[in-house]
mmCIF file of C-alpha atoms and ligand atoms in Angstrom:
data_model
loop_
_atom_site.group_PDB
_atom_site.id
_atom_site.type_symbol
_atom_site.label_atom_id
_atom_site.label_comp_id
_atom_site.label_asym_id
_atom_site.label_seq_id
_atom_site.Cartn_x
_atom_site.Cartn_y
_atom_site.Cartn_z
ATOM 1 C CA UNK A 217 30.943 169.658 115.775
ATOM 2 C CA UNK A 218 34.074 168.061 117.762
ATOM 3 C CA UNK A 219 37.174 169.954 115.712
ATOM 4 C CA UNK A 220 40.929 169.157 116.930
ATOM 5 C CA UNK A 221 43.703 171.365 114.797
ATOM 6 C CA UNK A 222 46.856 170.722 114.547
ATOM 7 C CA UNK A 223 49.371 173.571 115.016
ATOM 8 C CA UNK A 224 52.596 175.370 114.592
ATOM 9 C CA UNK A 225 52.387 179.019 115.279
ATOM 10 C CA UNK A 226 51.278 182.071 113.041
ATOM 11 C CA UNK A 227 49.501 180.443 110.396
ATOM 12 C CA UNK A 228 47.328 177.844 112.919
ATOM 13 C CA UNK A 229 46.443 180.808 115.349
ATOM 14 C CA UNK A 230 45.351 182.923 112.676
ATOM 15 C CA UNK A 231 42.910 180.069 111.312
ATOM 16 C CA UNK A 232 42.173 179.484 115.178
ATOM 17 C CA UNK A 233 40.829 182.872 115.058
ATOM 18 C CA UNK A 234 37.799 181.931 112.517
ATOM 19 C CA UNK A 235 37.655 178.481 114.265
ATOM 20 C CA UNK A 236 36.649 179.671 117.464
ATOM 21 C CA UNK A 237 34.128 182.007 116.136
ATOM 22 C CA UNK A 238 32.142 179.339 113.692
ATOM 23 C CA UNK A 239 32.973 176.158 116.320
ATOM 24 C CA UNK A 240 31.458 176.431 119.759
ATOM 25 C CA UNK A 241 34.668 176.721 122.218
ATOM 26 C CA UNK A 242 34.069 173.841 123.711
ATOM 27 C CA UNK A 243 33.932 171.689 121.131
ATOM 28 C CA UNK A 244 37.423 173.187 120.091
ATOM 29 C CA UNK A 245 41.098 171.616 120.913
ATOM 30 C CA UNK A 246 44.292 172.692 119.365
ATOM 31 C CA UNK A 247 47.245 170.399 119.616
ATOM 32 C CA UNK A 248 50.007 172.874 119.845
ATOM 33 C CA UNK A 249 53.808 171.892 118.831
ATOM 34 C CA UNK A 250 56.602 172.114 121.502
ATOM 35 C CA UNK A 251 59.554 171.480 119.295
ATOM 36 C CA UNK A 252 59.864 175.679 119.036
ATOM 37 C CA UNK A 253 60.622 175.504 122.526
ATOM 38 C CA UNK A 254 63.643 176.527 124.717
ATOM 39 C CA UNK A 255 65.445 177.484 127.524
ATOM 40 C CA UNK A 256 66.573 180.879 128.243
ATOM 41 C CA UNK A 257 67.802 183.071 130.524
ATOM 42 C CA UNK A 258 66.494 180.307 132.785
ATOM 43 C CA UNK A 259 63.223 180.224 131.563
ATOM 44 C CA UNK A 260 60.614 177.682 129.718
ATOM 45 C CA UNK A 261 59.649 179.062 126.454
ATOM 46 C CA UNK A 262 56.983 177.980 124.531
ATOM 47 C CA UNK A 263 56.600 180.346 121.082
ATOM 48 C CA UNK A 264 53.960 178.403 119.514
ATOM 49 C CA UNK A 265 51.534 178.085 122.801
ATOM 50 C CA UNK A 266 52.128 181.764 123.435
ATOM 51 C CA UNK A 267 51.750 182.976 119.414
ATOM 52 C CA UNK A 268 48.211 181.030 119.958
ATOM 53 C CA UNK A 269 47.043 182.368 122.660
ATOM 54 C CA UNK A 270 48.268 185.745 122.251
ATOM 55 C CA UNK A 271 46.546 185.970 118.901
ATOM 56 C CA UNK A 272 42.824 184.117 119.741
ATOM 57 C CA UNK A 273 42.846 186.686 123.104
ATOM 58 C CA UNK A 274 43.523 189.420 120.167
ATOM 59 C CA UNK A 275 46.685 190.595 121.840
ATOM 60 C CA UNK A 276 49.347 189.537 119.244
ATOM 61 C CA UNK A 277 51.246 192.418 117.924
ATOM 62 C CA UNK A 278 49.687 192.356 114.264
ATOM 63 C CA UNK A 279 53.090 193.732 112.430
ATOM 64 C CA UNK A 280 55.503 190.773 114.172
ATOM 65 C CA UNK A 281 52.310 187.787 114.111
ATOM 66 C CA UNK A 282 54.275 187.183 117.777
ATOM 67 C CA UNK A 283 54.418 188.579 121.241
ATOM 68 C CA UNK A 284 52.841 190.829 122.438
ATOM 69 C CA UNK A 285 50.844 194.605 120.602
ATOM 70 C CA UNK A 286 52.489 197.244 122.583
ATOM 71 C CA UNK A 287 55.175 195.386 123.822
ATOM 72 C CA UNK A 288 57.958 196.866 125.555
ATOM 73 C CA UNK A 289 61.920 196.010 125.431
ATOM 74 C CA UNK A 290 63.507 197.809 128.411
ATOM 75 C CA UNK A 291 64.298 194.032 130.061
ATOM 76 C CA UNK A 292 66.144 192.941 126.550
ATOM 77 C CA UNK A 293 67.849 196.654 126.717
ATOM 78 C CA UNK A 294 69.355 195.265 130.029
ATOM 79 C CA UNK A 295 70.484 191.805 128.825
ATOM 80 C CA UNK A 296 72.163 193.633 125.764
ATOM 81 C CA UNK A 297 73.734 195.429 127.951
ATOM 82 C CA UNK A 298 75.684 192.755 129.863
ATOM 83 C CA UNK A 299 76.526 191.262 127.001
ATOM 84 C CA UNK A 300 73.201 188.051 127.474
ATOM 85 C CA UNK A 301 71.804 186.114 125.002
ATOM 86 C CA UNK A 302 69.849 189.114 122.822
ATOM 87 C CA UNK A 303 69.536 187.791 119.620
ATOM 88 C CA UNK A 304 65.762 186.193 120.810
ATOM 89 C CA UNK A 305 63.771 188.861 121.785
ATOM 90 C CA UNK A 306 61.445 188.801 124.663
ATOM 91 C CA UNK A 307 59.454 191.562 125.397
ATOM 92 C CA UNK A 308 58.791 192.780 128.930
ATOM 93 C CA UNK A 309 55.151 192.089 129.459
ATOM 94 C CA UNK A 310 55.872 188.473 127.325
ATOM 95 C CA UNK A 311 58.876 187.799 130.459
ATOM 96 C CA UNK A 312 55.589 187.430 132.819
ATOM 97 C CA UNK A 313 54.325 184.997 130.847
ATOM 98 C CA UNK A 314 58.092 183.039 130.717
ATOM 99 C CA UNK A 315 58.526 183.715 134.559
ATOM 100 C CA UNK A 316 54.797 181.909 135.295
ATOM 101 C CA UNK A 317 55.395 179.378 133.202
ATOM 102 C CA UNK A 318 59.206 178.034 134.287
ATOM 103 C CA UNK A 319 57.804 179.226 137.869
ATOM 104 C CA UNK A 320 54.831 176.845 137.902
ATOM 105 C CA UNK A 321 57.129 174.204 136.040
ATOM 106 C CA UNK A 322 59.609 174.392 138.630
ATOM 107 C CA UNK A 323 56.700 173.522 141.213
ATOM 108 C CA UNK A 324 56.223 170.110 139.868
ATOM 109 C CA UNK A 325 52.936 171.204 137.389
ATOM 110 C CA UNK A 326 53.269 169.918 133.795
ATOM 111 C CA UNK A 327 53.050 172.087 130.869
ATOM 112 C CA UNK A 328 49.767 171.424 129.419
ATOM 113 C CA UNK A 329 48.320 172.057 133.131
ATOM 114 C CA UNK A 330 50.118 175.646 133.033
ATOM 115 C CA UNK A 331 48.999 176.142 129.129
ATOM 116 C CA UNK A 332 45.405 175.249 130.368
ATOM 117 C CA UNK A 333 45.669 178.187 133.739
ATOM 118 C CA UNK A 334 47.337 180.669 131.316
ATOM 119 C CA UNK A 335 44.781 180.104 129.134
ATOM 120 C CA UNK A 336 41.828 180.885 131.286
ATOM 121 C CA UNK A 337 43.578 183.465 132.511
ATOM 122 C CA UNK A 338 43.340 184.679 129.167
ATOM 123 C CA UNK A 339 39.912 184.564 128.744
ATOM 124 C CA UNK A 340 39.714 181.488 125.558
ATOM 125 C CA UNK A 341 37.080 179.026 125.843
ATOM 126 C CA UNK A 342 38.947 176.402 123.681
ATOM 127 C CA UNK A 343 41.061 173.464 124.503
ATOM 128 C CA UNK A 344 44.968 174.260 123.883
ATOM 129 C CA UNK A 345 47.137 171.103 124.195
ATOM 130 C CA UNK A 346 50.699 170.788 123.848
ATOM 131 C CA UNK A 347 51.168 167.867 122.195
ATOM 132 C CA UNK A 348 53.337 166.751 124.782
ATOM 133 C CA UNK A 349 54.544 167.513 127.810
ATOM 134 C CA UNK A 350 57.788 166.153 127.921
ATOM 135 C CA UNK A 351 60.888 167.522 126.167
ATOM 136 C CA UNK A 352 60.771 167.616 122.262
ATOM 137 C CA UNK A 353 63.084 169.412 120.133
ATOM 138 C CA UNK A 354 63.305 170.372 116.696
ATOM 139 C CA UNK A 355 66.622 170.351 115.239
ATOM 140 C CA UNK A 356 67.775 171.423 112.318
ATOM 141 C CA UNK A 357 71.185 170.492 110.609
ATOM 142 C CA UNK A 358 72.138 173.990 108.669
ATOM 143 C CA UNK A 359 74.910 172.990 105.607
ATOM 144 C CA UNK A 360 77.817 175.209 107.074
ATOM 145 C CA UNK A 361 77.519 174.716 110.631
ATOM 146 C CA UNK A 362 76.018 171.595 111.649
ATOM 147 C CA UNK A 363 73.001 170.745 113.634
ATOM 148 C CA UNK A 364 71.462 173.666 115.824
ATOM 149 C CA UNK A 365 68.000 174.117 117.440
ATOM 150 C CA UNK A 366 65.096 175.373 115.482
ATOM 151 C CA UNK A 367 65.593 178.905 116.951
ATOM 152 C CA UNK A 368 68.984 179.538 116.508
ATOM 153 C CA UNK A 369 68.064 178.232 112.391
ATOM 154 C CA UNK A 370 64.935 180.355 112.437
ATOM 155 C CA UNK A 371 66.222 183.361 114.656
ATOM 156 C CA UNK A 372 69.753 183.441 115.126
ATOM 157 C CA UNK A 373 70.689 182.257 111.412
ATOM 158 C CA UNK A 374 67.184 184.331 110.048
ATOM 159 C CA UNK A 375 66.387 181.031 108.213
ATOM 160 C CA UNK A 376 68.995 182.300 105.641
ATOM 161 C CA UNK A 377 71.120 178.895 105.938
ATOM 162 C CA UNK A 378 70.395 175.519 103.594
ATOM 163 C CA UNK A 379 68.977 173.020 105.453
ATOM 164 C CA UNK A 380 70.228 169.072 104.681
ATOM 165 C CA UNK A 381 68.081 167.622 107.622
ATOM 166 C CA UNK A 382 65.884 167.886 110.265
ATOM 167 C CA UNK A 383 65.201 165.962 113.476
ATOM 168 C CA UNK A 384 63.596 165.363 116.517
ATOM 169 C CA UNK A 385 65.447 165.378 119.549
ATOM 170 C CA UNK A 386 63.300 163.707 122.328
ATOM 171 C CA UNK A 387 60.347 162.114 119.724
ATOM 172 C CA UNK A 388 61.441 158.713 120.863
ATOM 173 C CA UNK A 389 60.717 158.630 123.994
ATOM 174 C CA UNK A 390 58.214 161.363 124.937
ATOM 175 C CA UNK A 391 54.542 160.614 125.654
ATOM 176 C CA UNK A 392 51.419 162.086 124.024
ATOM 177 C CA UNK A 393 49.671 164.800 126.707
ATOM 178 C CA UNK A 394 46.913 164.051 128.197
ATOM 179 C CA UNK A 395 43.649 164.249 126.235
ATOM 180 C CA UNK A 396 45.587 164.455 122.920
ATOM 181 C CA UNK A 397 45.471 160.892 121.302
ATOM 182 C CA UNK A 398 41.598 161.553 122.793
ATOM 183 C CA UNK A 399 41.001 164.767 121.054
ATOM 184 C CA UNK A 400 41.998 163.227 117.606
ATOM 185 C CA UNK A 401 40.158 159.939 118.308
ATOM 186 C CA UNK A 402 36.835 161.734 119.358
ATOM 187 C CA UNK A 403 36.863 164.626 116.611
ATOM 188 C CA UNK A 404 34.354 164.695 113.908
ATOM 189 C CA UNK A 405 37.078 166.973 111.582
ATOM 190 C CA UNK A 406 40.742 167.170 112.507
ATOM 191 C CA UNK A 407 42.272 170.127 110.674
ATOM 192 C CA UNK A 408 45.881 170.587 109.897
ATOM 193 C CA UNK A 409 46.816 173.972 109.941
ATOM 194 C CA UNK A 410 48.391 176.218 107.406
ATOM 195 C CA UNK A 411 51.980 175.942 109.582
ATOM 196 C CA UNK A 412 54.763 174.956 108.084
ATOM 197 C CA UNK A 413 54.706 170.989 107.404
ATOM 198 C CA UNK A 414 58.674 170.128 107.958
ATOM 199 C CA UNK A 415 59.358 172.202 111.491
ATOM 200 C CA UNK A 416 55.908 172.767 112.781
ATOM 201 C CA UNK A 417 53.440 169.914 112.059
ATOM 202 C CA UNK A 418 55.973 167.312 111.660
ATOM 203 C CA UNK A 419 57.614 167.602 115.319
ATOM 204 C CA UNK A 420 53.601 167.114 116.789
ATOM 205 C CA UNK A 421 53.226 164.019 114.119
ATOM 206 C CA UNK A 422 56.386 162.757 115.353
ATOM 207 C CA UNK A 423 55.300 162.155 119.096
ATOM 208 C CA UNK A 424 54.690 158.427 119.213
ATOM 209 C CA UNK A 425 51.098 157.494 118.914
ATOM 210 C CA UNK A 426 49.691 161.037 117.566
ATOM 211 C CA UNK A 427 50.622 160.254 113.296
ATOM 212 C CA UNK A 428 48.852 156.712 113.326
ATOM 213 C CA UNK A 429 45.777 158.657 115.447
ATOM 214 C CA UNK A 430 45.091 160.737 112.908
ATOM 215 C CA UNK A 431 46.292 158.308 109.733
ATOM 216 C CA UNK A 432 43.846 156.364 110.519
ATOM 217 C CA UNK A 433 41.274 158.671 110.396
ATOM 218 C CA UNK A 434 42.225 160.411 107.266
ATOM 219 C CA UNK A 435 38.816 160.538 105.705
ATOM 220 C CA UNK A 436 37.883 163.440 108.500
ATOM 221 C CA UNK A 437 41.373 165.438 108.215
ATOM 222 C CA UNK A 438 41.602 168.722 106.065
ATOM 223 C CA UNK A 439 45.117 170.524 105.527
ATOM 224 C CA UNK A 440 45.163 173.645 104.718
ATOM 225 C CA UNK A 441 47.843 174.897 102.303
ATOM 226 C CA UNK A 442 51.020 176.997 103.857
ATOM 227 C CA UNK A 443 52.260 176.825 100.444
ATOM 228 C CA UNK A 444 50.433 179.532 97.855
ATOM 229 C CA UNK A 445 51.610 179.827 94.568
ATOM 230 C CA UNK A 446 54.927 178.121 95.564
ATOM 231 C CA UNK A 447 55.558 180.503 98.093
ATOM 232 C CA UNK A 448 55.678 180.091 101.955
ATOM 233 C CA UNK A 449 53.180 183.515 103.135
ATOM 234 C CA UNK A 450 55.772 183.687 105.895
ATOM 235 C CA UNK A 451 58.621 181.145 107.276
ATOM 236 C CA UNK A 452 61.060 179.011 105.181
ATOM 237 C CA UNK A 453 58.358 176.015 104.266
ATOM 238 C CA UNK A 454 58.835 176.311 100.746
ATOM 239 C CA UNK A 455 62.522 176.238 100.991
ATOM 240 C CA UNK A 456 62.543 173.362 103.311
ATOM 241 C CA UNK A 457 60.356 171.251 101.417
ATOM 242 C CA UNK A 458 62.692 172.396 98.173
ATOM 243 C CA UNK A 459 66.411 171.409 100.365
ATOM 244 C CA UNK A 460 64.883 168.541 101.342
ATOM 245 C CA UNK A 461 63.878 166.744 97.600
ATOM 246 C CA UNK A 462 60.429 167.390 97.849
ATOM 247 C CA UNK A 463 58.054 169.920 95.407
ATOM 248 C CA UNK A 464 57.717 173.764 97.051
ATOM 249 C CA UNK A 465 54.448 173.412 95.417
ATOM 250 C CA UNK A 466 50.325 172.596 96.746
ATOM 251 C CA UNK A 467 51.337 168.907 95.266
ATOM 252 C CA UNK A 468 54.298 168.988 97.330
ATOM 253 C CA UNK A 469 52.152 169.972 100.168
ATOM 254 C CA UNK A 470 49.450 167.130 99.401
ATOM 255 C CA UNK A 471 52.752 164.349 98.873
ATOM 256 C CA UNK A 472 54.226 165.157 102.527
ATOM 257 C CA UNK A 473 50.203 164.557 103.780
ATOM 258 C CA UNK A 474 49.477 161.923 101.353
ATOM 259 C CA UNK A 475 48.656 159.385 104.592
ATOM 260 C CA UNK A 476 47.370 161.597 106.664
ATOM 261 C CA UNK A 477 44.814 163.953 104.945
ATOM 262 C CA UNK A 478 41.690 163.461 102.817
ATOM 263 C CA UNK A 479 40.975 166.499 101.762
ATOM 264 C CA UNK A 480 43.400 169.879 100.695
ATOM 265 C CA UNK A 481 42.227 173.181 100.693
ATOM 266 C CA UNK A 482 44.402 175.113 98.038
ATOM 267 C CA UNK A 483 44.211 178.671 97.177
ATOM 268 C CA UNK A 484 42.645 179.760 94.393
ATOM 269 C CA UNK A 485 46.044 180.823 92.326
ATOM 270 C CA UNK A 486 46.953 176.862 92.694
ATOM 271 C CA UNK A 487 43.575 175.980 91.029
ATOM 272 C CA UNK A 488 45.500 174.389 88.294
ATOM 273 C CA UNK A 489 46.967 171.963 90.476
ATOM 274 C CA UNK A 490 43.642 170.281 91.740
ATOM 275 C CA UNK A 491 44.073 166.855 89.216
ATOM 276 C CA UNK A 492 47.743 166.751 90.641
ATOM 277 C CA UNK A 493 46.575 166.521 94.425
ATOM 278 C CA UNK A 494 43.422 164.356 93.312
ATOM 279 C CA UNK A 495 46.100 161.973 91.497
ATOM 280 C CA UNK A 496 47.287 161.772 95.067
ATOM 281 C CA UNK A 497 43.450 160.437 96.729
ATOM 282 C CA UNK A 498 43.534 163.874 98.251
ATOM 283 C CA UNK A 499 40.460 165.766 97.423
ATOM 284 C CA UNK A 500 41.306 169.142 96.623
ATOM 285 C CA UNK A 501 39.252 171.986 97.638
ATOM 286 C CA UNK A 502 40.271 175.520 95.905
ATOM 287 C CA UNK A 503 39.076 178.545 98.124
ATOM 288 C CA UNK A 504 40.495 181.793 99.204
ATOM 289 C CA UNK A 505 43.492 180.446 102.140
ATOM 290 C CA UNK A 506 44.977 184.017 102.390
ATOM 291 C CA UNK A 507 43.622 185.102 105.960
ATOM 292 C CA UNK A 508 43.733 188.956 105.161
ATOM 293 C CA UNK A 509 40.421 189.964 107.477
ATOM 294 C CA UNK A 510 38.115 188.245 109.430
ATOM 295 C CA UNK A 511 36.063 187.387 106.659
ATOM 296 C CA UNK A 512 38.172 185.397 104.396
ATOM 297 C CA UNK A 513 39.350 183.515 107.605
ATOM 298 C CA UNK A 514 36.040 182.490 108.946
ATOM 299 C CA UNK A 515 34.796 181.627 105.384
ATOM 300 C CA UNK A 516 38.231 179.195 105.954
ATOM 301 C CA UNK A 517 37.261 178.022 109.288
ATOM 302 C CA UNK A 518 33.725 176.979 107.479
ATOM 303 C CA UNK A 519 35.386 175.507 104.670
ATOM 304 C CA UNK A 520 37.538 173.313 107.009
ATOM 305 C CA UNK A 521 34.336 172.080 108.910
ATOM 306 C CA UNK A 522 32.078 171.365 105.545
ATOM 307 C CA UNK A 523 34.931 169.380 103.649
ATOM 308 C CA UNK A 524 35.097 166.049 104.074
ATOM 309 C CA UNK A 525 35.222 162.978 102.386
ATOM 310 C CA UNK A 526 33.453 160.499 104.763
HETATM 311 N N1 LIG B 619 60.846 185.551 116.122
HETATM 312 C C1 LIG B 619 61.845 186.293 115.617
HETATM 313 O O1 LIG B 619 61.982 186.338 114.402
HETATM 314 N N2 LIG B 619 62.710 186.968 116.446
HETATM 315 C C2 LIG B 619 62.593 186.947 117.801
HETATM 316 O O2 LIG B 619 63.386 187.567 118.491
HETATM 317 C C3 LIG B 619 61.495 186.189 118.345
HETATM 318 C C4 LIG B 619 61.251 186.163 119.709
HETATM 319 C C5 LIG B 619 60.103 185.475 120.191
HETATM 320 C C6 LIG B 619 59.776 185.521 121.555
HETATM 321 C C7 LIG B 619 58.656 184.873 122.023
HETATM 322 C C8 LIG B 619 57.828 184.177 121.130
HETATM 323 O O3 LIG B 619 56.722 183.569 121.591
HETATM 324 C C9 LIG B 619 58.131 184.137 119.785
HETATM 325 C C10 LIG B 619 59.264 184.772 119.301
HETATM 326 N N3 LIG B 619 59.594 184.759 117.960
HETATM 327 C C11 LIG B 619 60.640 185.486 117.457
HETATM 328 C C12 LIG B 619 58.813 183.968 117.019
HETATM 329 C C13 LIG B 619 59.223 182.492 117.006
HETATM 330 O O4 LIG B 619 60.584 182.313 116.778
HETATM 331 C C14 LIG B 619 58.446 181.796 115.881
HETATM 332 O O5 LIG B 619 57.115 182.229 115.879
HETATM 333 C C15 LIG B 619 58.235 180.359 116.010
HETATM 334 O O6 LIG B 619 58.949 179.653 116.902
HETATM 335 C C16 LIG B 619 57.999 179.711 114.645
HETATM 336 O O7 LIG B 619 56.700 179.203 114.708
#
């Protein structure tokens, strides 16, 4: 079966890591958000590419969900030390991938050609698309100091900040990557991953072309939850959605979806908010969401391919 997933960082790779063991590789793309990225130190970023393929080649560091298991910081030691930009961390062995990437950017190749060699390089069978490859930014307007990029809100400012908006910069104008529009107009389920709906899946949805792709195919989309028990598992998502007017809540979830998605998968705590997402023409689908072992997250993967309302 033809699966595209759409993704922000931790929360899609870890469900990418079931995916690609119950979904032949092949038949495997995951539209990856850019609006993470930045420039520093000179060098192309891309946290949510990298958290994916760090964590499907099973060399994420487990305690951090990013960069790299054993990573080292003597480069960042350095920086500190002339007084750089330390307040994002990049490890050493994570600076190769930075130094490829700007490197190979710099010789005229786009970004989803460099995601596809880094990659292979890795080892991963599936398809990993940004969703495009021209320059998208999320920003974030934070109530006491104005509008900054997603890192300095997420990293800088620890997420600790109320939020009163959140934009694109770049969603105008940019283009859809190649293959991406094609991915979601060829897939026989197109999964929305358990990322954080306001500043991970909404910068990829906001790349002209991609939202009214997969609207109208809504029957054969399944969202996963980020929100369990009204609580983000990691990030701000259930604050955002809160600061922004909307319900911190499964509903809330299945309201910001409501075009998009056919079928929610809730976690079993939020059982007793299936009727409320139904009331939406969502069909909700209460399993276990909380990826704790390989297990649980495969039985996920399964349940994302077997739910559907066409
Ligand atoms: N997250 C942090 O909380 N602090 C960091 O210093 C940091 C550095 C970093 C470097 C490379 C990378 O790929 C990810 C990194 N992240 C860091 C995570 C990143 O900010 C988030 O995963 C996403 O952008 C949100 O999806």
């Amino acid at each position: 079966m033809t699966v595209a997933v759409i993704c922000g960082g931790v929360g899609a790779a870890k469900l990418l890591t079931g995916l690609q063991r119950v979904v032949p590789p092949t038949e495997l793309v995951a539209i990856a958000n850019v609006g993470d990225d930045l420039e520093l130190h000179g060098l192309h970023v891309s946290p949510d590419l990298d958290t994916i393929t760090y964590t499907t080649a099973g060399a994420v560091s487990t305690e951090r969900g990013w960069g790299l298991e054993g990573e080292t910081w003597q480069a960042m030691e350095m920086v500190s030390l002339y007084g750089g930009v330390d307040w994002f961390s990049l490890g050493d062995r994570d600076l190769g991938t930075h130094l490829y990437r700007t490197h190979r950017l710099s010789q005229g190749a786009s970004l989803s050609e460099v995601t596809a060699q880094i990659v292979a390089a890795w080892g991963l069978g599936f398809q990993l698309l940004p969703a495009t490859d021209d320059r998208l930014r999320t920003m974030v307007t934070a109530v006491d100091e104005g509008e900054i990029t997603f890192q300095e809100y997420f990293v800088r400012r620890q997420h600790d900040v109320a939020v009163t908006a959140v934009r694109f910069d770049g969603a105008e104008t940019c283009k859809p990557a190649p293959g991406v529009i094609e991915a979601v107009e060829q897939a026989e389920r197109i999964v929305v991953a358990p990322s954080n709906p306001v500043v991970s899946i909404d910068p990829v949805l906001a790349v002209p072309g991609l939202r009214d792709a997969i609207a109208s195919r809504r029957d054969r989309v399944v969202a996963v939850s980020p929100i369990i028990g009204g609580k983000a598992l990691k990030g701000p998502a259930d604050r955002l959605l809160d600061e922004l007017g909307r319900e911190a809540s499964v509903v809330g979830v299945g309201q910001w979806y409501q075009d998009l998605v056919g079928t929610l998968l809730l976690d079993t705590v939020d059982a007793e908010h299936a009727p409320a997402v139904a009331d939406l023409g969502i069909t909700p689908v209460v399993t276990d969401t909380i990826m704790s072992d390989p297990v649980v997250t495969d039985e996920l993967a399964r349940r994302c391919l077997e739910t559907s309302t066409s």
